[in-house]
Amino acid sequence: MAKQTIIRILTWLGILCGLTLLTMVVWVMVSGGSQTRSPLMWLQTAQSIATFVLPPILCALLWYKGQWKEWLHLSSPSTKWSYGALCALLMIIALPGLNLLSQLNQQITFPESLAGLETKLRAMEEAALSVTEQFVRTENAGQFMATLFVVAFLPAFGEELTFRALLINFFKGNNSKLKIAIWVSAILFSAVHMQFFGFFPRMLLGALFGYMLAWSGSLWLPIVMHLTNNALAVIVYNVMYWNGLDSTGADTFGYGDTLWVGILSLILTGVGIFFLRKMLLKNK
């Protein structure tokens, strides 16, 4: 790895850690560490901005000044906006297939010698899921719109800035290195979420976002896909919650009695990626 790349990675990590620590200190001073919904929403917002949004932008401004948007692939997209609609549609089609892949991932079992670790990991993920459900659950239109912004838009925008634009730029070179950079960023993207039993579907999703950036030259398409995935989770969960339905029904759509839907979803997603790639490369 080039010396310049190492220096840039350390600079990015320094900015990230500094902003994250500052955010936590300010939040504790202002809220007193309250665990109620409103302060936690503000903390989540500030952490997303401090961790994923500001560091890539500050680094790009530091290194490229007038061309920082181009380096982050945020300049006016050369792709047609209709491609954004196609990307959003592709994500909707992919959801049952992703549910199926998540179910297969959850079937992974550890060797007997690591049974204790598996139990701890599953308990951690169940606890995290419980907290997430309470965080996503809304009681009125105001809470719903705020949750969409904090849970759907900010992570989509910030995580794509960090894991696709910034990290892929760190490691890309020729075409072979670009592919490696896409997969390294996808692995890190999934690992950061700290959910082993959803690791592989999220990694594949991250790789897809990376290839969308490579094929189009614009970060906006991965952002649209990421936003669609996050927003649908929030919308579907709340619609089911408001109607007194079991919210886990959405997560099981694609396997079990609806296994055929999950299989069909994966096939259609693969076909959609194939044709979208051809269109994007031709346009690029």
mmCIF file of C-alpha atoms in Angstrom:
data_model
loop_
_atom_site.group_PDB
_atom_site.id
_atom_site.type_symbol
_atom_site.label_atom_id
_atom_site.label_comp_id
_atom_site.label_asym_id
_atom_site.label_seq_id
_atom_site.Cartn_x
_atom_site.Cartn_y
_atom_site.Cartn_z
ATOM 1 C CA MET A 1 0.000 0.000 0.000
ATOM 2 C CA ALA A 2 1.386 3.409 -1.005
ATOM 3 C CA LYS A 3 2.631 5.702 1.736
ATOM 4 C CA GLN A 4 0.218 8.432 0.609
ATOM 5 C CA THR A 5 -2.750 6.059 0.962
ATOM 6 C CA ILE A 6 -1.696 5.085 4.490
ATOM 7 C CA ILE A 7 -1.390 8.749 5.466
ATOM 8 C CA ARG A 8 -4.825 9.471 4.031
ATOM 9 C CA ILE A 9 -6.408 6.533 5.858
ATOM 10 C CA LEU A 10 -4.890 7.704 9.143
ATOM 11 C CA THR A 11 -6.097 11.251 8.472
ATOM 12 C CA TRP A 12 -9.623 10.003 7.794
ATOM 13 C CA LEU A 13 -9.622 7.849 10.953
ATOM 14 C CA GLY A 14 -8.347 10.772 13.021
ATOM 15 C CA ILE A 15 -11.102 13.072 11.780
ATOM 16 C CA LEU A 16 -13.709 10.324 12.290
ATOM 17 C CA CYS A 17 -12.632 9.549 15.867
ATOM 18 C CA GLY A 18 -12.343 13.215 16.799
ATOM 19 C CA LEU A 19 -15.791 14.136 15.489
ATOM 20 C CA THR A 20 -17.414 11.040 17.018
ATOM 21 C CA LEU A 21 -15.893 11.730 20.445
ATOM 22 C CA LEU A 22 -16.887 15.399 20.260
ATOM 23 C CA THR A 23 -20.439 14.400 19.351
ATOM 24 C CA MET A 24 -20.742 12.076 22.339
ATOM 25 C CA VAL A 25 -19.368 14.688 24.756
ATOM 26 C CA VAL A 26 -21.743 17.394 23.497
ATOM 27 C CA TRP A 27 -24.718 15.021 23.563
ATOM 28 C CA VAL A 28 -24.055 13.946 27.167
ATOM 29 C CA MET A 29 -23.647 17.582 28.232
ATOM 30 C CA VAL A 30 -26.896 18.642 26.537
ATOM 31 C CA SER A 31 -29.125 15.626 27.225
ATOM 32 C CA GLY A 32 -27.563 14.283 30.401
ATOM 33 C CA GLY A 33 -27.393 10.851 28.771
ATOM 34 C CA SER A 34 -31.186 10.485 28.641
ATOM 35 C CA GLN A 35 -32.374 7.220 27.048
ATOM 36 C CA THR A 36 -35.754 8.563 25.892
ATOM 37 C CA ARG A 37 -36.658 8.610 22.203
ATOM 38 C CA SER A 38 -36.039 12.279 21.367
ATOM 39 C CA PRO A 39 -32.471 12.550 22.760
ATOM 40 C CA LEU A 40 -31.577 9.197 21.201
ATOM 41 C CA MET A 41 -32.852 10.405 17.821
ATOM 42 C CA TRP A 42 -30.660 13.478 18.108
ATOM 43 C CA LEU A 43 -27.696 11.290 19.086
ATOM 44 C CA GLN A 44 -28.280 8.988 16.120
ATOM 45 C CA THR A 45 -28.479 11.969 13.779
ATOM 46 C CA ALA A 46 -25.302 13.553 15.141
ATOM 47 C CA GLN A 47 -23.403 10.247 15.096
ATOM 48 C CA SER A 48 -24.375 9.521 11.490
ATOM 49 C CA ILE A 49 -23.191 12.946 10.397
ATOM 50 C CA ALA A 50 -20.002 12.854 12.480
ATOM 51 C CA THR A 51 -19.077 9.277 11.562
ATOM 52 C CA PHE A 52 -20.119 8.870 7.937
ATOM 53 C CA VAL A 53 -21.015 12.215 6.339
ATOM 54 C CA LEU A 54 -18.479 14.810 7.475
ATOM 55 C CA PRO A 55 -15.200 12.810 7.462
ATOM 56 C CA PRO A 56 -15.303 11.909 3.727
ATOM 57 C CA ILE A 57 -16.335 15.441 2.764
ATOM 58 C CA LEU A 58 -13.659 17.066 4.947
ATOM 59 C CA CYS A 59 -11.013 14.700 3.587
ATOM 60 C CA ALA A 60 -12.031 15.408 -0.009
ATOM 61 C CA LEU A 61 -11.947 19.160 0.643
ATOM 62 C CA LEU A 62 -8.510 18.811 2.253
ATOM 63 C CA TRP A 63 -7.022 16.794 -0.595
ATOM 64 C CA TYR A 64 -8.860 18.012 -3.699
ATOM 65 C CA LYS A 65 -10.423 21.380 -2.789
ATOM 66 C CA GLY A 66 -12.272 22.523 -5.925
ATOM 67 C CA GLN A 67 -12.720 18.974 -7.222
ATOM 68 C CA TRP A 68 -13.954 17.359 -4.021
ATOM 69 C CA LYS A 69 -17.378 16.584 -5.495
ATOM 70 C CA GLU A 70 -15.803 14.847 -8.466
ATOM 71 C CA TRP A 71 -13.541 12.766 -6.211
ATOM 72 C CA LEU A 72 -16.566 11.639 -4.178
ATOM 73 C CA HIS A 73 -18.579 11.082 -7.383
ATOM 74 C CA LEU A 74 -21.169 13.619 -6.218
ATOM 75 C CA SER A 75 -20.950 16.009 -9.159
ATOM 76 C CA SER A 76 -23.925 16.242 -11.522
ATOM 77 C CA PRO A 77 -24.551 12.625 -12.475
ATOM 78 C CA SER A 78 -23.937 11.645 -16.059
ATOM 79 C CA THR A 79 -26.560 8.948 -15.706
ATOM 80 C CA LYS A 80 -30.180 9.621 -16.488
ATOM 81 C CA TRP A 81 -32.514 10.024 -13.538
ATOM 82 C CA SER A 82 -34.610 7.212 -15.013
ATOM 83 C CA TYR A 83 -31.774 4.897 -13.976
ATOM 84 C CA GLY A 84 -32.414 5.962 -10.390
ATOM 85 C CA ALA A 85 -36.008 4.781 -10.730
ATOM 86 C CA LEU A 86 -34.785 1.481 -12.183
ATOM 87 C CA CYS A 87 -32.353 1.052 -9.281
ATOM 88 C CA ALA A 88 -35.134 1.692 -6.762
ATOM 89 C CA LEU A 89 -37.348 -0.851 -8.556
ATOM 90 C CA LEU A 90 -34.512 -3.374 -8.553
ATOM 91 C CA MET A 91 -34.182 -3.037 -4.773
ATOM 92 C CA ILE A 92 -37.905 -3.611 -4.295
ATOM 93 C CA ILE A 93 -37.711 -6.756 -6.433
ATOM 94 C CA ALA A 94 -34.627 -7.940 -4.502
ATOM 95 C CA LEU A 95 -36.173 -7.754 -1.016
ATOM 96 C CA PRO A 96 -37.735 -11.269 -0.878
ATOM 97 C CA GLY A 97 -34.461 -12.684 -2.208
ATOM 98 C CA LEU A 98 -32.496 -10.827 0.459
ATOM 99 C CA ASN A 99 -34.864 -12.258 3.086
ATOM 100 C CA LEU A 100 -34.126 -15.738 1.746
ATOM 101 C CA LEU A 101 -30.367 -15.147 1.841
ATOM 102 C CA SER A 102 -30.661 -13.773 5.388
ATOM 103 C CA GLN A 103 -32.528 -16.897 6.451
ATOM 104 C CA LEU A 104 -29.805 -19.107 4.953
ATOM 105 C CA ASN A 105 -27.162 -17.010 6.746
ATOM 106 C CA GLN A 106 -28.993 -17.511 10.040
ATOM 107 C CA GLN A 107 -28.807 -21.283 9.566
ATOM 108 C CA ILE A 108 -25.015 -21.204 9.874
ATOM 109 C CA THR A 109 -23.880 -22.993 13.016
ATOM 110 C CA PHE A 110 -20.494 -22.880 14.721
ATOM 111 C CA PRO A 111 -18.402 -25.929 15.688
ATOM 112 C CA GLU A 112 -19.101 -27.385 19.125
ATOM 113 C CA SER A 113 -15.951 -25.746 20.469
ATOM 114 C CA LEU A 114 -17.384 -22.315 19.545
ATOM 115 C CA ALA A 115 -20.943 -22.967 20.712
ATOM 116 C CA GLY A 116 -20.589 -20.396 23.481
ATOM 117 C CA LEU A 117 -19.533 -17.712 21.000
ATOM 118 C CA GLU A 118 -22.471 -18.526 18.749
ATOM 119 C CA THR A 119 -24.887 -18.203 21.668
ATOM 120 C CA LYS A 120 -23.442 -14.813 22.613
ATOM 121 C CA LEU A 121 -23.558 -13.531 19.020
ATOM 122 C CA ARG A 122 -27.182 -14.590 18.597
ATOM 123 C CA ALA A 123 -28.138 -13.005 21.924
ATOM 124 C CA MET A 124 -26.409 -9.759 20.931
ATOM 125 C CA GLU A 125 -28.230 -9.640 17.608
ATOM 126 C CA GLU A 126 -31.608 -10.342 19.220
ATOM 127 C CA ALA A 127 -31.003 -7.533 21.731
ATOM 128 C CA ALA A 128 -29.928 -5.169 18.942
ATOM 129 C CA LEU A 129 -33.016 -6.100 16.918
ATOM 130 C CA SER A 130 -35.269 -5.358 19.876
ATOM 131 C CA VAL A 131 -33.696 -1.919 20.328
ATOM 132 C CA THR A 132 -33.932 -1.208 16.592
ATOM 133 C CA GLU A 133 -37.625 -2.122 16.491
ATOM 134 C CA GLN A 134 -38.406 0.278 19.335
ATOM 135 C CA PHE A 135 -36.365 2.963 17.603
ATOM 136 C CA VAL A 136 -38.073 2.485 14.231
ATOM 137 C CA ARG A 137 -41.584 2.207 15.683
ATOM 138 C CA THR A 138 -43.507 5.480 15.339
ATOM 139 C CA GLU A 139 -46.809 6.758 16.699
ATOM 140 C CA ASN A 140 -47.535 9.749 14.467
ATOM 141 C CA ALA A 141 -46.622 11.387 11.162
ATOM 142 C CA GLY A 142 -43.953 13.612 12.711
ATOM 143 C CA GLN A 143 -42.115 10.695 14.292
ATOM 144 C CA PHE A 144 -42.440 8.724 11.059
ATOM 145 C CA MET A 145 -40.863 11.450 8.899
ATOM 146 C CA ALA A 146 -38.090 12.002 11.452
ATOM 147 C CA THR A 147 -37.378 8.271 11.551
ATOM 148 C CA LEU A 148 -37.262 8.097 7.742
ATOM 149 C CA PHE A 149 -34.656 10.853 7.741
ATOM 150 C CA VAL A 150 -32.527 9.426 10.557
ATOM 151 C CA VAL A 151 -32.828 5.700 9.796
ATOM 152 C CA ALA A 152 -33.196 5.732 6.004
ATOM 153 C CA PHE A 153 -31.685 8.842 4.399
ATOM 154 C CA LEU A 154 -28.719 9.695 6.640
ATOM 155 C CA PRO A 155 -27.255 6.143 6.706
ATOM 156 C CA ALA A 156 -27.803 5.751 2.966
ATOM 157 C CA PHE A 157 -26.040 9.009 2.146
ATOM 158 C CA GLY A 158 -23.310 8.775 4.770
ATOM 159 C CA GLU A 159 -22.454 5.088 4.420
ATOM 160 C CA GLU A 160 -22.216 5.371 0.647
ATOM 161 C CA LEU A 161 -19.913 8.374 1.017
ATOM 162 C CA THR A 162 -17.676 6.367 3.340
ATOM 163 C CA PHE A 163 -17.782 2.790 2.079
ATOM 164 C CA ARG A 164 -18.200 3.372 -1.644
ATOM 165 C CA ALA A 165 -16.737 6.792 -2.508
ATOM 166 C CA LEU A 166 -13.994 7.138 0.122
ATOM 167 C CA LEU A 167 -12.800 3.561 0.649
ATOM 168 C CA ILE A 168 -13.000 2.516 -2.989
ATOM 169 C CA ASN A 169 -11.015 5.632 -3.917
ATOM 170 C CA PHE A 170 -8.395 4.637 -1.339
ATOM 171 C CA PHE A 171 -7.787 1.208 -2.843
ATOM 172 C CA LYS A 172 -8.751 1.380 -6.510
ATOM 173 C CA GLY A 173 -6.159 1.236 -9.283
ATOM 174 C CA ASN A 174 -6.545 -0.762 -12.483
ATOM 175 C CA ASN A 175 -9.674 -2.823 -13.141
ATOM 176 C CA SER A 176 -8.477 -5.781 -11.082
ATOM 177 C CA LYS A 177 -7.717 -3.541 -8.087
ATOM 178 C CA LEU A 178 -11.066 -1.809 -8.509
ATOM 179 C CA LYS A 179 -12.848 -5.151 -8.089
ATOM 180 C CA ILE A 180 -10.787 -5.868 -4.975
ATOM 181 C CA ALA A 181 -11.622 -2.397 -3.614
ATOM 182 C CA ILE A 182 -15.338 -3.001 -4.196
ATOM 183 C CA TRP A 183 -15.279 -6.267 -2.253
ATOM 184 C CA VAL A 184 -13.049 -4.949 0.543
ATOM 185 C CA SER A 185 -15.434 -2.027 1.055
ATOM 186 C CA ALA A 186 -18.396 -4.435 0.971
ATOM 187 C CA ILE A 187 -16.816 -6.650 3.657
ATOM 188 C CA LEU A 188 -16.067 -3.652 5.864
ATOM 189 C CA PHE A 189 -19.562 -2.280 5.259
ATOM 190 C CA SER A 190 -21.121 -5.509 6.506
ATOM 191 C CA ALA A 191 -18.656 -5.987 9.366
ATOM 192 C CA VAL A 192 -19.351 -2.514 10.791
ATOM 193 C CA HIS A 193 -23.001 -3.485 11.348
ATOM 194 C CA MET A 194 -21.826 -6.162 13.838
ATOM 195 C CA GLN A 195 -24.393 -8.741 12.742
ATOM 196 C CA PHE A 196 -22.716 -12.021 11.785
ATOM 197 C CA PHE A 197 -25.989 -13.797 11.028
ATOM 198 C CA GLY A 198 -26.819 -11.171 8.424
ATOM 199 C CA PHE A 199 -23.244 -10.678 7.259
ATOM 200 C CA PHE A 200 -23.307 -12.316 3.824
ATOM 201 C CA PRO A 201 -26.496 -10.746 2.389
ATOM 202 C CA ARG A 202 -25.310 -7.304 3.543
ATOM 203 C CA MET A 203 -21.886 -7.936 2.026
ATOM 204 C CA LEU A 204 -23.466 -8.857 -1.316
ATOM 205 C CA LEU A 205 -25.611 -5.745 -1.123
ATOM 206 C CA GLY A 206 -22.518 -3.626 -0.459
ATOM 207 C CA ALA A 207 -20.752 -5.202 -3.443
ATOM 208 C CA LEU A 208 -23.762 -4.422 -5.646
ATOM 209 C CA PHE A 209 -23.660 -0.788 -4.535
ATOM 210 C CA GLY A 210 -19.943 -0.707 -5.348
ATOM 211 C CA TYR A 211 -20.452 -2.112 -8.827
ATOM 212 C CA MET A 212 -23.253 0.393 -9.444
ATOM 213 C CA LEU A 213 -20.785 3.160 -8.680
ATOM 214 C CA ALA A 214 -18.164 1.600 -10.976
ATOM 215 C CA TRP A 215 -20.636 1.090 -13.838
ATOM 216 C CA SER A 216 -22.235 4.536 -13.636
ATOM 217 C CA GLY A 217 -19.480 6.778 -12.257
ATOM 218 C CA SER A 218 -22.066 8.365 -9.957
ATOM 219 C CA LEU A 219 -22.562 7.797 -6.228
ATOM 220 C CA TRP A 220 -26.199 8.798 -6.524
ATOM 221 C CA LEU A 221 -27.322 5.399 -7.837
ATOM 222 C CA PRO A 222 -25.920 3.457 -4.834
ATOM 223 C CA ILE A 223 -27.445 6.113 -2.575
ATOM 224 C CA VAL A 224 -30.862 5.631 -4.225
ATOM 225 C CA MET A 225 -30.626 1.845 -3.813
ATOM 226 C CA HIS A 226 -29.454 2.091 -0.205
ATOM 227 C CA LEU A 227 -32.173 4.630 0.594
ATOM 228 C CA THR A 228 -34.853 2.436 -0.987
ATOM 229 C CA ASN A 229 -33.760 -0.560 1.066
ATOM 230 C CA ASN A 230 -33.747 1.401 4.336
ATOM 231 C CA ALA A 231 -36.951 3.317 3.656
ATOM 232 C CA LEU A 232 -38.902 0.192 2.745
ATOM 233 C CA ALA A 233 -37.891 -1.418 6.044
ATOM 234 C CA VAL A 234 -39.195 1.596 7.980
ATOM 235 C CA ILE A 235 -42.390 1.910 5.925
ATOM 236 C CA VAL A 236 -43.327 -1.776 5.963
ATOM 237 C CA TYR A 237 -42.608 -2.151 9.684
ATOM 238 C CA ASN A 238 -44.755 0.849 10.620
ATOM 239 C CA VAL A 239 -47.629 -0.022 8.297
ATOM 240 C CA MET A 240 -47.812 -3.473 9.890
ATOM 241 C CA TYR A 241 -47.426 -2.023 13.390
ATOM 242 C CA TRP A 242 -50.207 0.548 12.850
ATOM 243 C CA ASN A 243 -52.522 -2.215 11.629
ATOM 244 C CA GLY A 244 -51.772 -4.527 14.559
ATOM 245 C CA LEU A 245 -49.927 -7.073 12.417
ATOM 246 C CA ASP A 246 -46.829 -9.081 13.283
ATOM 247 C CA SER A 247 -43.926 -7.076 11.857
ATOM 248 C CA THR A 248 -41.801 -10.209 11.467
ATOM 249 C CA GLY A 249 -44.078 -11.223 8.602
ATOM 250 C CA ALA A 250 -42.238 -8.839 6.283
ATOM 251 C CA ASP A 251 -38.872 -10.392 7.168
ATOM 252 C CA THR A 252 -40.118 -13.932 6.455
ATOM 253 C CA PHE A 253 -41.518 -13.056 3.027
ATOM 254 C CA GLY A 254 -39.303 -14.980 0.623
ATOM 255 C CA TYR A 255 -38.846 -18.301 2.403
ATOM 256 C CA GLY A 256 -40.972 -20.934 4.110
ATOM 257 C CA ASP A 257 -44.401 -20.899 2.492
ATOM 258 C CA THR A 258 -43.255 -18.132 0.134
ATOM 259 C CA LEU A 259 -39.943 -19.741 -0.826
ATOM 260 C CA TRP A 260 -40.886 -19.556 -4.494
ATOM 261 C CA VAL A 261 -41.121 -15.765 -4.185
ATOM 262 C CA GLY A 262 -37.596 -15.578 -2.767
ATOM 263 C CA ILE A 263 -36.190 -17.779 -5.546
ATOM 264 C CA LEU A 264 -38.043 -15.786 -8.223
ATOM 265 C CA SER A 265 -36.790 -12.575 -6.623
ATOM 266 C CA LEU A 266 -33.154 -13.714 -6.870
ATOM 267 C CA ILE A 267 -33.590 -14.709 -10.514
ATOM 268 C CA LEU A 268 -35.260 -11.425 -11.475
ATOM 269 C CA THR A 269 -32.654 -9.467 -9.509
ATOM 270 C CA GLY A 270 -29.852 -11.185 -11.382
ATOM 271 C CA VAL A 271 -31.519 -10.484 -14.734
ATOM 272 C CA GLY A 272 -32.155 -6.871 -13.702
ATOM 273 C CA ILE A 273 -28.510 -6.361 -12.695
ATOM 274 C CA PHE A 274 -27.353 -7.798 -16.027
ATOM 275 C CA PHE A 275 -29.442 -5.432 -18.149
ATOM 276 C CA LEU A 276 -28.889 -2.412 -15.890
ATOM 277 C CA ARG A 277 -25.134 -2.969 -16.134
ATOM 278 C CA LYS A 278 -25.325 -2.978 -19.930
ATOM 279 C CA MET A 279 -27.338 0.254 -19.965
ATOM 280 C CA LEU A 280 -25.048 2.010 -17.488
ATOM 281 C CA LEU A 281 -21.835 1.038 -19.262
ATOM 282 C CA LYS A 282 -23.271 2.102 -22.609
ATOM 283 C CA ASN A 283 -24.339 5.443 -21.165
ATOM 284 C CA LYS A 284 -21.008 5.933 -19.349
#
